[in-house]
mmCIF file of C-alpha atoms in Angstrom:
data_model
loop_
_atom_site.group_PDB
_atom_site.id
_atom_site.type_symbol
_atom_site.label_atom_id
_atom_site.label_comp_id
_atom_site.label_asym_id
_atom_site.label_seq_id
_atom_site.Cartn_x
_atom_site.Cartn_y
_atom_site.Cartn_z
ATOM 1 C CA UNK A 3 23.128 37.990 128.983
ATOM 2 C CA UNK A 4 20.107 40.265 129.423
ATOM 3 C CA UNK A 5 20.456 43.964 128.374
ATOM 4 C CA UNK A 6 19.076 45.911 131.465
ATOM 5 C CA UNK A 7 19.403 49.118 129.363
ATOM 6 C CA UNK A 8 19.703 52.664 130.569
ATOM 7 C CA UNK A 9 18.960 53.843 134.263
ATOM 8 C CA UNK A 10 15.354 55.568 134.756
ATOM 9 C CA UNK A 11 16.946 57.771 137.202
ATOM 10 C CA UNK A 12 20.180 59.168 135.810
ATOM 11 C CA UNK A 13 20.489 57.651 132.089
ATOM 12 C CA UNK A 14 23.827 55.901 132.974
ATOM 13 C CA UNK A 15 24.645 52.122 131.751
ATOM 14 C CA UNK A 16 22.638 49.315 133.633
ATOM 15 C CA UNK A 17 25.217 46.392 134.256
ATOM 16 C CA UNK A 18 24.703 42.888 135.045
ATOM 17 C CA UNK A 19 25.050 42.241 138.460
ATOM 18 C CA UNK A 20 24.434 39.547 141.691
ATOM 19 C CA UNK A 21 22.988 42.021 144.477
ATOM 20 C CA UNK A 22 21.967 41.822 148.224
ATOM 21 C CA UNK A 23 18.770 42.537 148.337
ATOM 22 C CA UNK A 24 17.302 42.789 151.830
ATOM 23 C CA UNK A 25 13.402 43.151 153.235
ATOM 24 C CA UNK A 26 11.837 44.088 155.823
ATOM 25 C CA UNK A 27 9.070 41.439 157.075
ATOM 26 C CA UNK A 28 6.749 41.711 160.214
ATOM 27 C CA UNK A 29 10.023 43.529 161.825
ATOM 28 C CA UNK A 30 12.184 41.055 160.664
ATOM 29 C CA UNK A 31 15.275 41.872 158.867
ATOM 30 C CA UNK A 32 15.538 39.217 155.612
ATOM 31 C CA UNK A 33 18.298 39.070 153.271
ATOM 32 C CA UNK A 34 18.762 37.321 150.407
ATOM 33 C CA UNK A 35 22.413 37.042 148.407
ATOM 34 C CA UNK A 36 23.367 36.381 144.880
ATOM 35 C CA UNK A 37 20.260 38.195 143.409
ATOM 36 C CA UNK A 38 20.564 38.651 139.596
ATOM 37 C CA UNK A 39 20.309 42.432 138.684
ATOM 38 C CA UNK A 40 20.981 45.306 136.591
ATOM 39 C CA UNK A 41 22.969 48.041 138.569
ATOM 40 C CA UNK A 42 23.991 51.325 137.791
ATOM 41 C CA UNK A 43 27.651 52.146 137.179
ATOM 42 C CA UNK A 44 26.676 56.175 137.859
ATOM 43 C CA UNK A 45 24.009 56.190 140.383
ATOM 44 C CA UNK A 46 23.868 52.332 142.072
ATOM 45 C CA UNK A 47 20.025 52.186 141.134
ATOM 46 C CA UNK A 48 18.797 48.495 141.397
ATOM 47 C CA UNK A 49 16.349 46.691 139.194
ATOM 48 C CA UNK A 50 15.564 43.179 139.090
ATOM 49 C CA UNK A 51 13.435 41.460 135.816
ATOM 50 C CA UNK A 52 9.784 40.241 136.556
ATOM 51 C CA UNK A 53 10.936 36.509 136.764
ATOM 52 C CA UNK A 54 13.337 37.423 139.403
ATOM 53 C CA UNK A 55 10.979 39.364 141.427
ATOM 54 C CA UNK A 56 8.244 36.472 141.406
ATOM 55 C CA UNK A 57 10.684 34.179 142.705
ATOM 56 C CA UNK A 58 12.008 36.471 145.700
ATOM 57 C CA UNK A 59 8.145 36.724 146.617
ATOM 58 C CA UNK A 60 8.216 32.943 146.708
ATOM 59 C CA UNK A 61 11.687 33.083 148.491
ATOM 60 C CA UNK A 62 10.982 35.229 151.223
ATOM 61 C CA UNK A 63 7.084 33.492 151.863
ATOM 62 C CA UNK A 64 8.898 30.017 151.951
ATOM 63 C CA UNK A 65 9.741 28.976 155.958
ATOM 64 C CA UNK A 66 11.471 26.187 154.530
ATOM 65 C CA UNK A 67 14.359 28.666 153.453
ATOM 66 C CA UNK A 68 14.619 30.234 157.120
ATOM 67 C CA UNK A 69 15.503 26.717 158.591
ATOM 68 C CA UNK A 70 18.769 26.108 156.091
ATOM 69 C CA UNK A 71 20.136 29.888 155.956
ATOM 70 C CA UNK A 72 22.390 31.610 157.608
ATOM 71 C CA UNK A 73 22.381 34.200 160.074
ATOM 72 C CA UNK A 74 24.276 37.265 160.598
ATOM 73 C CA UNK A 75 24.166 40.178 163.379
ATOM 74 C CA UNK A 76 23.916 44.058 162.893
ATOM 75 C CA UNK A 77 24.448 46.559 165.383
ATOM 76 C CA UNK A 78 21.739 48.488 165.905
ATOM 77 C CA UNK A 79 22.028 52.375 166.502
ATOM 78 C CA UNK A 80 19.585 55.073 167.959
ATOM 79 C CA UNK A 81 19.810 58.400 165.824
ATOM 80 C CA UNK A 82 20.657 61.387 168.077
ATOM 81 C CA UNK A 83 17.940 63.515 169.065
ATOM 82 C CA UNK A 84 19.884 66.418 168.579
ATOM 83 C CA UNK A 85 22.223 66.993 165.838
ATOM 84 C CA UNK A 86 25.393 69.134 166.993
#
């Protein structure tokens, strides 16, 4: 098991973890499950190793994985102009 090490934000403990990791894409909402990562117990900061990052890139480029996923919906909400 990899040894994420201490948070750059807060210092706390950097656990192994599988993530959600979502993207924004030409005003498309992506997400992609199951992401291996190193989470903070303390904070929640996120960080994924090098390897894993290269092969989101090549996840979220490929059209061949938008024709077998999933979908889901989210409601969408306008923030209030004016805050009471």
């Amino acid at each position: 098991m990899y040894n994420y090490g201490k948070c750059h934000v807060c210092g706390g403990k950097m656990e192994p973890k599988q993530i959600r990791q979502d993207f924004w894409i030409k005003g498309r909402l992506i997400v992609v499950e199951k992401v291996p990562a190193g989470a903070c117990a303390q904070c929640g900061e996120k960080v994924v190793m090098a390897n894993v990052g290269r092969k989101l890139a090549e996840v979220i480029s490929s059209r061949k994985s938008f024709r077998k996923s999933r979908t889901m919906t989210v409601p969408v909400l306008r923030f209030a102009e004016e805050v009471a």
